[in-house]
Short mmCIF file of N, CA and C in Angstrom, two decimals:
data_model
loop_
_atom_site.label_atom_id
_atom_site.label_comp_id
_atom_site.label_asym_id
_atom_site.label_seq_id
_atom_site.Cartn_x
_atom_site.Cartn_y
_atom_site.Cartn_z
N MET A 178 5.24 -13.47 -79.21
CA MET A 178 6.07 -12.69 -80.11
C MET A 178 7.53 -12.89 -79.70
N SER A 179 8.36 -13.16 -80.66
CA SER A 179 9.78 -13.40 -80.37
C SER A 179 10.48 -12.11 -79.96
N ASN A 180 11.62 -12.27 -79.30
CA ASN A 180 12.41 -11.10 -78.88
C ASN A 180 12.83 -10.27 -80.07
N ARG A 181 13.19 -10.95 -81.16
CA ARG A 181 13.64 -10.24 -82.36
C ARG A 181 12.52 -9.40 -82.97
N ALA A 182 11.32 -9.98 -83.06
CA ALA A 182 10.17 -9.25 -83.60
C ALA A 182 9.82 -8.08 -82.69
N LEU A 183 9.89 -8.28 -81.38
CA LEU A 183 9.61 -7.20 -80.44
C LEU A 183 10.63 -6.08 -80.57
N LYS A 184 11.90 -6.45 -80.76
CA LYS A 184 12.96 -5.45 -80.94
C LYS A 184 12.67 -4.58 -82.16
N TYR A 185 12.28 -5.19 -83.27
CA TYR A 185 12.00 -4.42 -84.48
C TYR A 185 10.71 -3.61 -84.37
N LEU A 186 9.76 -4.09 -83.61
CA LEU A 186 8.55 -3.31 -83.35
C LEU A 186 8.89 -2.05 -82.55
N VAL A 187 9.77 -2.19 -81.56
CA VAL A 187 10.22 -1.03 -80.78
C VAL A 187 10.98 -0.06 -81.68
N TYR A 188 11.86 -0.57 -82.56
CA TYR A 188 12.56 0.29 -83.51
C TYR A 188 11.58 1.06 -84.39
N PHE A 189 10.56 0.35 -84.88
CA PHE A 189 9.55 0.95 -85.75
C PHE A 189 8.89 2.13 -85.04
N ILE A 190 8.38 1.86 -83.83
CA ILE A 190 7.67 2.89 -83.07
C ILE A 190 8.60 4.05 -82.73
N ALA A 191 9.81 3.74 -82.29
CA ALA A 191 10.76 4.78 -81.90
C ALA A 191 11.14 5.67 -83.09
N LEU A 192 11.37 5.06 -84.24
CA LEU A 192 11.75 5.85 -85.42
C LEU A 192 10.59 6.73 -85.91
N VAL A 193 9.37 6.22 -85.84
CA VAL A 193 8.21 7.05 -86.20
C VAL A 193 8.12 8.23 -85.25
N LEU A 194 8.25 7.98 -83.96
CA LEU A 194 8.13 9.07 -82.98
C LEU A 194 9.25 10.09 -83.12
N VAL A 195 10.48 9.64 -83.31
CA VAL A 195 11.60 10.57 -83.51
C VAL A 195 11.36 11.41 -84.76
N GLN A 196 10.88 10.77 -85.82
CA GLN A 196 10.65 11.50 -87.06
C GLN A 196 9.55 12.55 -86.92
N VAL A 197 8.39 12.13 -86.39
CA VAL A 197 7.25 13.05 -86.39
C VAL A 197 7.30 14.07 -85.27
N LEU A 198 7.94 13.74 -84.15
CA LEU A 198 7.97 14.67 -83.03
C LEU A 198 9.18 15.60 -83.04
N ILE A 199 10.28 15.14 -83.63
CA ILE A 199 11.50 15.94 -83.59
C ILE A 199 11.94 16.37 -84.99
N LEU A 200 12.24 15.40 -85.84
CA LEU A 200 12.89 15.71 -87.11
C LEU A 200 12.00 16.40 -88.13
N ASN A 201 10.69 16.23 -88.04
CA ASN A 201 9.82 16.96 -88.96
C ASN A 201 9.82 18.45 -88.69
N ASN A 202 10.35 18.84 -87.54
CA ASN A 202 10.43 20.26 -87.19
C ASN A 202 11.81 20.84 -87.45
N VAL A 203 12.71 20.05 -87.98
CA VAL A 203 14.06 20.52 -88.32
C VAL A 203 14.05 20.96 -89.77
N GLN A 204 14.53 22.16 -90.00
CA GLN A 204 14.62 22.63 -91.37
C GLN A 204 15.65 23.74 -91.46
N LEU A 205 16.19 23.90 -92.61
CA LEU A 205 17.10 24.99 -92.90
C LEU A 205 16.60 25.63 -94.18
N SER A 206 15.73 26.59 -94.05
CA SER A 206 15.11 27.28 -95.18
C SER A 206 14.44 26.32 -96.16
N GLY A 207 13.93 25.20 -95.63
CA GLY A 207 13.27 24.23 -96.47
C GLY A 207 14.23 23.35 -97.27
N TYR A 208 15.53 23.51 -97.08
CA TYR A 208 16.52 22.75 -97.85
C TYR A 208 16.98 21.49 -97.14
N LEU A 209 16.87 21.46 -95.84
CA LEU A 209 17.42 20.34 -95.07
C LEU A 209 16.29 19.67 -94.32
N ASN A 210 15.90 18.50 -94.79
CA ASN A 210 14.83 17.74 -94.17
C ASN A 210 15.34 16.33 -93.89
N PRO A 211 15.76 16.04 -92.65
CA PRO A 211 16.27 14.70 -92.35
C PRO A 211 15.12 13.70 -92.20
N TYR A 212 15.29 12.54 -92.80
CA TYR A 212 14.29 11.48 -92.71
C TYR A 212 14.96 10.21 -92.19
N VAL A 213 15.09 10.14 -90.87
CA VAL A 213 15.79 9.02 -90.25
C VAL A 213 14.92 7.76 -90.18
N TYR A 214 13.63 7.89 -90.42
CA TYR A 214 12.75 6.72 -90.37
C TYR A 214 13.14 5.66 -91.40
N VAL A 215 13.85 6.05 -92.45
CA VAL A 215 14.28 5.07 -93.46
C VAL A 215 15.25 4.05 -92.88
N LEU A 216 15.81 4.38 -91.74
CA LEU A 216 16.72 3.47 -91.06
C LEU A 216 16.06 2.13 -90.78
N PHE A 217 14.76 2.14 -90.56
CA PHE A 217 14.06 0.89 -90.27
C PHE A 217 14.21 -0.11 -91.41
N ILE A 218 14.05 0.34 -92.64
CA ILE A 218 14.20 -0.56 -93.80
C ILE A 218 15.65 -0.99 -93.94
N LEU A 219 16.57 -0.09 -93.65
CA LEU A 219 18.00 -0.41 -93.78
C LEU A 219 18.46 -1.49 -92.81
N ILE A 220 17.91 -1.53 -91.60
CA ILE A 220 18.43 -2.43 -90.57
C ILE A 220 17.71 -3.77 -90.49
N LEU A 221 16.70 -3.98 -91.30
CA LEU A 221 16.01 -5.27 -91.25
C LEU A 221 16.97 -6.38 -91.67
N PRO A 222 16.84 -7.56 -91.07
CA PRO A 222 17.74 -8.68 -91.41
C PRO A 222 17.67 -9.04 -92.88
N PHE A 223 18.75 -9.63 -93.37
CA PHE A 223 18.82 -10.03 -94.77
C PHE A 223 17.73 -11.01 -95.15
N GLU A 224 17.37 -11.89 -94.23
CA GLU A 224 16.39 -12.93 -94.55
C GLU A 224 14.94 -12.48 -94.40
N THR A 225 14.71 -11.19 -94.22
CA THR A 225 13.34 -10.67 -94.14
C THR A 225 12.63 -10.96 -95.45
N PRO A 226 11.47 -11.65 -95.39
CA PRO A 226 10.75 -11.94 -96.63
C PRO A 226 10.32 -10.66 -97.35
N GLY A 227 10.27 -10.72 -98.67
CA GLY A 227 9.93 -9.56 -99.47
C GLY A 227 8.58 -8.98 -99.12
N TRP A 228 7.59 -9.83 -98.89
CA TRP A 228 6.25 -9.34 -98.56
C TRP A 228 6.26 -8.57 -97.25
N LEU A 229 7.03 -9.05 -96.26
CA LEU A 229 7.10 -8.36 -94.97
C LEU A 229 7.86 -7.04 -95.10
N LEU A 230 8.87 -7.03 -95.94
CA LEU A 230 9.64 -5.81 -96.20
C LEU A 230 8.74 -4.73 -96.81
N LEU A 231 7.93 -5.12 -97.79
CA LEU A 231 7.04 -4.16 -98.46
C LEU A 231 5.91 -3.69 -97.55
N ILE A 232 5.35 -4.59 -96.76
CA ILE A 232 4.28 -4.19 -95.82
C ILE A 232 4.84 -3.27 -94.75
N SER A 233 6.02 -3.58 -94.24
CA SER A 233 6.66 -2.72 -93.24
C SER A 233 6.93 -1.33 -93.81
N ALA A 234 7.41 -1.28 -95.03
CA ALA A 234 7.68 0.01 -95.68
C ALA A 234 6.39 0.78 -95.89
N PHE A 235 5.35 0.09 -96.32
CA PHE A 235 4.06 0.75 -96.52
C PHE A 235 3.54 1.35 -95.22
N LEU A 236 3.59 0.57 -94.14
CA LEU A 236 3.11 1.06 -92.85
C LEU A 236 3.96 2.22 -92.33
N MET A 237 5.27 2.11 -92.50
CA MET A 237 6.15 3.19 -92.06
C MET A 237 5.82 4.47 -92.83
N GLY A 238 5.71 4.37 -94.13
CA GLY A 238 5.36 5.53 -94.95
C GLY A 238 3.99 6.09 -94.60
N LEU A 239 3.05 5.22 -94.33
CA LEU A 239 1.70 5.66 -93.97
C LEU A 239 1.71 6.46 -92.67
N PHE A 240 2.40 5.94 -91.66
CA PHE A 240 2.47 6.65 -90.39
C PHE A 240 3.13 8.02 -90.55
N ILE A 241 4.18 8.08 -91.34
CA ILE A 241 4.86 9.36 -91.55
C ILE A 241 3.95 10.32 -92.32
N ASP A 242 3.21 9.80 -93.29
CA ASP A 242 2.31 10.64 -94.09
C ASP A 242 1.14 11.18 -93.28
N VAL A 243 0.58 10.40 -92.36
CA VAL A 243 -0.64 10.84 -91.67
C VAL A 243 -0.37 11.77 -90.50
N PHE A 244 0.84 11.76 -89.95
CA PHE A 244 1.15 12.70 -88.88
C PHE A 244 1.32 14.09 -89.45
N PRO A 245 0.83 15.10 -88.77
CA PRO A 245 1.03 16.47 -89.25
C PRO A 245 2.51 16.79 -89.32
N GLN A 246 2.90 17.46 -90.37
CA GLN A 246 4.30 17.80 -90.57
C GLN A 246 4.59 19.18 -90.01
N GLY A 247 5.79 19.36 -89.47
CA GLY A 247 6.18 20.64 -88.92
C GLY A 247 6.56 21.64 -89.99
N ILE A 248 6.94 21.18 -91.17
CA ILE A 248 7.41 22.05 -92.24
C ILE A 248 6.26 22.24 -93.23
N PRO A 249 5.79 23.45 -93.42
CA PRO A 249 4.69 23.66 -94.36
C PRO A 249 5.06 23.18 -95.77
N GLY A 250 4.16 22.41 -96.36
CA GLY A 250 4.38 21.95 -97.72
C GLY A 250 5.13 20.64 -97.81
N VAL A 251 5.74 20.19 -96.73
CA VAL A 251 6.50 18.94 -96.75
C VAL A 251 5.62 17.84 -96.19
N GLY A 252 5.42 16.79 -96.96
CA GLY A 252 4.67 15.65 -96.49
C GLY A 252 3.18 15.91 -96.35
N SER A 253 2.67 16.95 -96.96
CA SER A 253 1.26 17.27 -96.79
C SER A 253 0.36 16.44 -97.71
N THR A 254 0.93 15.68 -98.60
CA THR A 254 0.17 14.85 -99.52
C THR A 254 0.28 13.40 -99.10
N LEU A 255 -0.85 12.78 -98.83
CA LEU A 255 -0.86 11.38 -98.43
C LEU A 255 -0.33 10.52 -99.57
N GLY A 256 0.65 9.72 -99.29
CA GLY A 256 1.19 8.80 -100.27
C GLY A 256 2.60 9.10 -100.71
N VAL A 257 3.10 10.30 -100.43
CA VAL A 257 4.45 10.65 -100.87
C VAL A 257 5.49 9.80 -100.15
N HIS A 258 5.39 9.74 -98.83
CA HIS A 258 6.34 8.93 -98.06
C HIS A 258 6.09 7.44 -98.29
N ILE A 259 4.83 7.07 -98.48
CA ILE A 259 4.53 5.67 -98.77
C ILE A 259 5.23 5.24 -100.06
N THR A 260 5.09 6.04 -101.09
CA THR A 260 5.69 5.71 -102.39
C THR A 260 7.20 5.59 -102.30
N ALA A 261 7.84 6.58 -101.68
CA ALA A 261 9.30 6.58 -101.59
C ALA A 261 9.81 5.42 -100.74
N THR A 262 9.13 5.13 -99.64
CA THR A 262 9.58 4.07 -98.74
C THR A 262 9.34 2.68 -99.34
N VAL A 263 8.21 2.49 -99.98
CA VAL A 263 7.94 1.19 -100.62
C VAL A 263 8.90 0.95 -101.78
N LEU A 264 9.20 1.98 -102.56
CA LEU A 264 10.18 1.81 -103.64
C LEU A 264 11.56 1.46 -103.07
N MET A 265 11.93 2.12 -101.99
CA MET A 265 13.20 1.82 -101.34
C MET A 265 13.24 0.36 -100.89
N ALA A 266 12.16 -0.12 -100.26
CA ALA A 266 12.09 -1.50 -99.80
C ALA A 266 12.09 -2.47 -100.99
N PHE A 267 11.41 -2.10 -102.06
CA PHE A 267 11.38 -2.94 -103.25
C PHE A 267 12.77 -3.08 -103.87
N MET A 268 13.52 -2.00 -103.88
CA MET A 268 14.86 -2.00 -104.48
C MET A 268 15.92 -2.64 -103.58
N ARG A 269 15.65 -2.76 -102.30
CA ARG A 269 16.64 -3.28 -101.35
C ARG A 269 17.24 -4.62 -101.76
N PRO A 270 16.44 -5.65 -102.11
CA PRO A 270 17.06 -6.92 -102.51
C PRO A 270 17.94 -6.80 -103.75
N TYR A 271 17.54 -5.96 -104.69
CA TYR A 271 18.35 -5.77 -105.90
C TYR A 271 19.67 -5.07 -105.57
N VAL A 272 19.61 -4.08 -104.70
CA VAL A 272 20.83 -3.39 -104.28
C VAL A 272 21.73 -4.35 -103.52
N LEU A 273 21.15 -5.15 -102.63
CA LEU A 273 21.94 -6.12 -101.87
C LEU A 273 22.62 -7.14 -102.79
N ASN A 274 21.91 -7.59 -103.82
CA ASN A 274 22.53 -8.52 -104.78
C ASN A 274 23.65 -7.84 -105.57
N TRP A 275 23.45 -6.59 -105.90
CA TRP A 275 24.42 -5.86 -106.71
C TRP A 275 25.71 -5.59 -105.95
N ILE A 276 25.61 -5.27 -104.66
CA ILE A 276 26.81 -4.92 -103.89
C ILE A 276 27.28 -6.06 -102.99
N ASN A 277 26.79 -7.27 -103.25
CA ASN A 277 27.11 -8.43 -102.42
C ASN A 277 28.62 -8.68 -102.36
N PRO A 278 29.22 -8.60 -101.16
CA PRO A 278 30.67 -8.72 -101.06
C PRO A 278 31.20 -10.16 -101.05
N ARG A 279 30.36 -11.13 -100.67
CA ARG A 279 30.88 -12.48 -100.44
C ARG A 279 30.13 -13.59 -101.18
N GLY A 280 29.24 -13.27 -102.02
CA GLY A 280 28.45 -14.30 -102.70
C GLY A 280 27.09 -14.48 -102.05
N GLU A 281 27.06 -14.62 -100.73
CA GLU A 281 25.81 -14.72 -99.98
C GLU A 281 25.98 -14.03 -98.64
N TYR A 282 24.90 -13.51 -98.13
CA TYR A 282 24.94 -12.88 -96.82
C TYR A 282 24.71 -13.95 -95.77
N GLU A 283 25.38 -13.82 -94.64
CA GLU A 283 25.25 -14.79 -93.57
C GLU A 283 23.90 -14.65 -92.90
N LEU A 284 23.24 -15.79 -92.66
CA LEU A 284 21.96 -15.76 -91.96
C LEU A 284 22.17 -15.25 -90.55
N GLY A 285 21.21 -14.49 -90.07
CA GLY A 285 21.29 -13.95 -88.73
C GLY A 285 22.03 -12.63 -88.63
N THR A 286 22.61 -12.18 -89.73
CA THR A 286 23.29 -10.88 -89.70
C THR A 286 22.36 -9.82 -90.28
N VAL A 287 22.67 -8.61 -89.95
CA VAL A 287 21.91 -7.48 -90.48
C VAL A 287 22.88 -6.55 -91.19
N PRO A 288 22.39 -5.76 -92.13
CA PRO A 288 23.28 -4.82 -92.80
C PRO A 288 23.90 -3.86 -91.78
N GLY A 289 25.19 -3.73 -91.85
CA GLY A 289 25.87 -2.83 -90.93
C GLY A 289 27.37 -2.98 -91.04
N SER A 290 28.08 -2.07 -90.41
CA SER A 290 29.54 -2.11 -90.48
C SER A 290 30.14 -3.10 -89.51
N LYS A 291 29.32 -3.72 -88.66
CA LYS A 291 29.82 -4.73 -87.73
C LYS A 291 30.19 -6.02 -88.46
N ASP A 292 29.31 -6.48 -89.32
CA ASP A 292 29.54 -7.73 -90.05
C ASP A 292 30.10 -7.52 -91.45
N TYR A 293 29.98 -6.31 -91.97
CA TYR A 293 30.45 -5.98 -93.32
C TYR A 293 31.26 -4.70 -93.20
N ASP A 294 32.15 -4.47 -94.12
CA ASP A 294 33.03 -3.31 -93.95
C ASP A 294 32.30 -1.99 -94.15
N PHE A 295 32.94 -0.92 -93.72
CA PHE A 295 32.34 0.41 -93.76
C PHE A 295 32.03 0.84 -95.18
N GLY A 296 32.91 0.55 -96.12
CA GLY A 296 32.69 0.94 -97.51
C GLY A 296 31.43 0.30 -98.08
N TRP A 297 31.22 -0.98 -97.77
CA TRP A 297 30.03 -1.67 -98.22
C TRP A 297 28.78 -1.02 -97.62
N TYR A 298 28.83 -0.76 -96.32
CA TYR A 298 27.68 -0.17 -95.63
C TYR A 298 27.39 1.24 -96.15
N PHE A 299 28.44 2.01 -96.39
CA PHE A 299 28.27 3.36 -96.92
C PHE A 299 27.57 3.32 -98.27
N LEU A 300 28.00 2.43 -99.16
CA LEU A 300 27.39 2.31 -100.48
C LEU A 300 25.93 1.86 -100.36
N TYR A 301 25.66 0.91 -99.50
CA TYR A 301 24.31 0.40 -99.25
C TYR A 301 23.39 1.54 -98.81
N VAL A 302 23.82 2.32 -97.83
CA VAL A 302 23.02 3.42 -97.31
C VAL A 302 22.86 4.51 -98.36
N LEU A 303 23.95 4.86 -99.05
CA LEU A 303 23.90 5.91 -100.06
C LEU A 303 22.90 5.58 -101.17
N ILE A 304 22.93 4.36 -101.67
CA ILE A 304 22.04 3.98 -102.76
C ILE A 304 20.58 3.98 -102.31
N LEU A 305 20.28 3.31 -101.20
CA LEU A 305 18.88 3.18 -100.78
C LEU A 305 18.30 4.49 -100.27
N VAL A 306 19.05 5.23 -99.47
CA VAL A 306 18.55 6.52 -99.01
C VAL A 306 18.47 7.49 -100.18
N GLY A 307 19.41 7.39 -101.12
CA GLY A 307 19.36 8.22 -102.32
C GLY A 307 18.11 7.95 -103.14
N ILE A 308 17.76 6.68 -103.32
CA ILE A 308 16.52 6.33 -104.04
C ILE A 308 15.32 6.94 -103.32
N HIS A 309 15.27 6.73 -102.01
CA HIS A 309 14.15 7.24 -101.22
C HIS A 309 14.01 8.75 -101.35
N HIS A 310 15.10 9.47 -101.10
CA HIS A 310 15.04 10.92 -101.09
C HIS A 310 14.76 11.50 -102.49
N PHE A 311 15.37 10.91 -103.51
CA PHE A 311 15.14 11.39 -104.87
C PHE A 311 13.66 11.30 -105.22
N VAL A 312 13.09 10.13 -104.98
CA VAL A 312 11.67 9.92 -105.29
C VAL A 312 10.81 10.84 -104.42
N LEU A 313 11.12 10.92 -103.15
CA LEU A 313 10.33 11.74 -102.23
C LEU A 313 10.29 13.20 -102.67
N PHE A 314 11.44 13.79 -102.92
CA PHE A 314 11.48 15.22 -103.23
C PHE A 314 10.93 15.53 -104.62
N PHE A 315 11.17 14.66 -105.57
CA PHE A 315 10.67 14.97 -106.92
C PHE A 315 9.19 14.67 -107.07
N ILE A 316 8.65 13.70 -106.33
CA ILE A 316 7.20 13.50 -106.34
C ILE A 316 6.52 14.64 -105.58
N GLU A 317 7.14 15.03 -104.48
CA GLU A 317 6.58 16.13 -103.69
C GLU A 317 6.49 17.42 -104.50
N ASP A 318 7.53 17.72 -105.24
CA ASP A 318 7.54 18.93 -106.07
C ASP A 318 6.70 18.73 -107.33
N PHE A 319 6.78 17.54 -107.89
CA PHE A 319 6.03 17.13 -109.08
C PHE A 319 6.13 18.14 -110.22
N SER A 320 7.32 18.66 -110.38
CA SER A 320 7.57 19.62 -111.44
C SER A 320 9.07 19.69 -111.70
N LEU A 321 9.42 19.96 -112.92
CA LEU A 321 10.84 20.17 -113.22
C LEU A 321 11.18 21.65 -113.31
N TRP A 322 10.20 22.51 -113.02
CA TRP A 322 10.45 23.95 -113.07
C TRP A 322 11.46 24.37 -112.02
N HIS A 323 11.44 23.69 -110.90
CA HIS A 323 12.37 24.01 -109.80
C HIS A 323 13.37 22.88 -109.62
N PHE A 324 13.87 22.36 -110.72
CA PHE A 324 14.74 21.18 -110.67
C PHE A 324 15.94 21.41 -109.77
N PHE A 325 16.65 22.50 -109.92
CA PHE A 325 17.87 22.73 -109.15
C PHE A 325 17.56 22.95 -107.67
N HIS A 326 16.47 23.61 -107.38
CA HIS A 326 16.03 23.78 -105.99
C HIS A 326 15.73 22.42 -105.37
N THR A 327 14.97 21.60 -106.08
CA THR A 327 14.61 20.27 -105.59
C THR A 327 15.85 19.39 -105.48
N PHE A 328 16.75 19.48 -106.45
CA PHE A 328 17.97 18.68 -106.42
C PHE A 328 18.85 19.09 -105.24
N LEU A 329 18.92 20.37 -104.94
CA LEU A 329 19.70 20.83 -103.78
C LEU A 329 19.08 20.31 -102.49
N ARG A 330 17.76 20.35 -102.39
CA ARG A 330 17.07 19.77 -101.22
C ARG A 330 17.38 18.29 -101.09
N PHE A 331 17.36 17.59 -102.22
CA PHE A 331 17.67 16.16 -102.24
C PHE A 331 19.09 15.90 -101.71
N ILE A 332 20.07 16.62 -102.22
CA ILE A 332 21.47 16.41 -101.85
C ILE A 332 21.70 16.74 -100.37
N LEU A 333 21.22 17.89 -99.92
CA LEU A 333 21.42 18.29 -98.53
C LEU A 333 20.72 17.36 -97.55
N SER A 334 19.51 16.97 -97.88
CA SER A 334 18.76 16.06 -97.01
C SER A 334 19.39 14.67 -97.00
N LEU A 335 19.87 14.21 -98.15
CA LEU A 335 20.57 12.93 -98.23
C LEU A 335 21.81 12.95 -97.35
N PHE A 336 22.58 14.01 -97.44
CA PHE A 336 23.80 14.15 -96.65
C PHE A 336 23.48 14.13 -95.16
N PHE A 337 22.49 14.91 -94.74
CA PHE A 337 22.16 14.99 -93.32
C PHE A 337 21.55 13.68 -92.81
N THR A 338 20.70 13.05 -93.60
CA THR A 338 20.13 11.77 -93.20
C THR A 338 21.22 10.72 -93.05
N MET A 339 22.18 10.72 -93.97
CA MET A 339 23.28 9.75 -93.88
C MET A 339 24.12 9.99 -92.63
N ILE A 340 24.33 11.24 -92.26
CA ILE A 340 25.05 11.54 -91.02
C ILE A 340 24.31 10.93 -89.83
N LEU A 341 23.00 11.10 -89.78
CA LEU A 341 22.21 10.54 -88.68
C LEU A 341 22.25 9.02 -88.68
N VAL A 342 22.20 8.40 -89.86
CA VAL A 342 22.28 6.94 -89.94
C VAL A 342 23.63 6.45 -89.43
N PHE A 343 24.70 7.14 -89.78
CA PHE A 343 26.03 6.71 -89.34
C PHE A 343 26.26 7.01 -87.87
N ILE A 344 25.64 8.03 -87.33
CA ILE A 344 25.71 8.25 -85.88
C ILE A 344 25.04 7.09 -85.16
N TRP A 345 23.86 6.69 -85.66
CA TRP A 345 23.18 5.54 -85.08
C TRP A 345 24.04 4.28 -85.20
N GLU A 346 24.66 4.10 -86.35
CA GLU A 346 25.52 2.94 -86.56
C GLU A 346 26.70 2.96 -85.59
N GLY A 347 27.21 4.14 -85.30
CA GLY A 347 28.30 4.25 -84.33
C GLY A 347 27.89 3.81 -82.94
N PHE A 348 26.67 4.09 -82.56
CA PHE A 348 26.18 3.64 -81.26
C PHE A 348 25.90 2.14 -81.27
N ARG A 349 25.48 1.62 -82.40
CA ARG A 349 25.15 0.19 -82.50
C ARG A 349 26.39 -0.67 -82.57
N TYR A 350 27.42 -0.18 -83.22
CA TYR A 350 28.62 -0.97 -83.45
C TYR A 350 29.52 -0.90 -82.23
N LYS A 351 29.83 -2.06 -81.69
CA LYS A 351 30.73 -2.14 -80.56
C LYS A 351 31.92 -3.01 -80.97
N PRO A 352 33.06 -2.39 -81.24
CA PRO A 352 34.20 -3.19 -81.68
C PRO A 352 34.67 -4.14 -80.58
N ARG A 353 35.16 -5.28 -81.02
CA ARG A 353 35.67 -6.28 -80.07
C ARG A 353 37.02 -5.83 -79.55
N ILE A 354 37.19 -5.95 -78.26
CA ILE A 354 38.46 -5.60 -77.64
C ILE A 354 39.22 -6.90 -77.38
N ASN A 355 40.42 -6.98 -77.92
CA ASN A 355 41.22 -8.21 -77.76
C ASN A 355 42.18 -8.07 -76.62
#
C-alpha cells in the first residue's frame, strides 16, 4: 500500500472515530449537529477516480449510519448519511468543473487554500457541505411540516461544520516563510 493510500486510510478512520465518539454527542437543542466526516470527501485528490470517490463516500456514510448516535432521532435511519455523502461525492466533479479557477487542476494537488485561494476553497466547501447537509436534514425529517425548523438546523449545522473544516485547514496549511 502506498504512503498516500495509507494516509487517506488513516484520515478515513480518524474522521469516523471523531464523528461517532465526539461530535455525535454535540448538540444545541437539536439545532447544531456538526458533521466533520464530510471532510474526507473534500480532501481527496483531484485525480481520484469517480468510482473510488463514490465507494469511499458510501463506506463513510455506512460507518456513520451504523454507529449508535448520541443525539436521539439523528442518524437513526440506515441510509441517511449514505445518501447525503454519496450525493456529495457524486456532485464533487461537477462543482469542481463549475468553480475551476485555472482551466485544469494541477495533478498531485488537493483541494485546499494552500494551492488555491481562500475564496475558491470557501465556495468549494460551502457548496459541497451545503448539498450534504441539506439532503441529510430534509431526508431525516422527510416532511415539510417543520420546514423552518429543519432549515434552521441545516444553516446552523452547515455554519458549525464549515468552522471545523476551516480549523482543520488552518492546521494543514503551512505558509511559506521567505
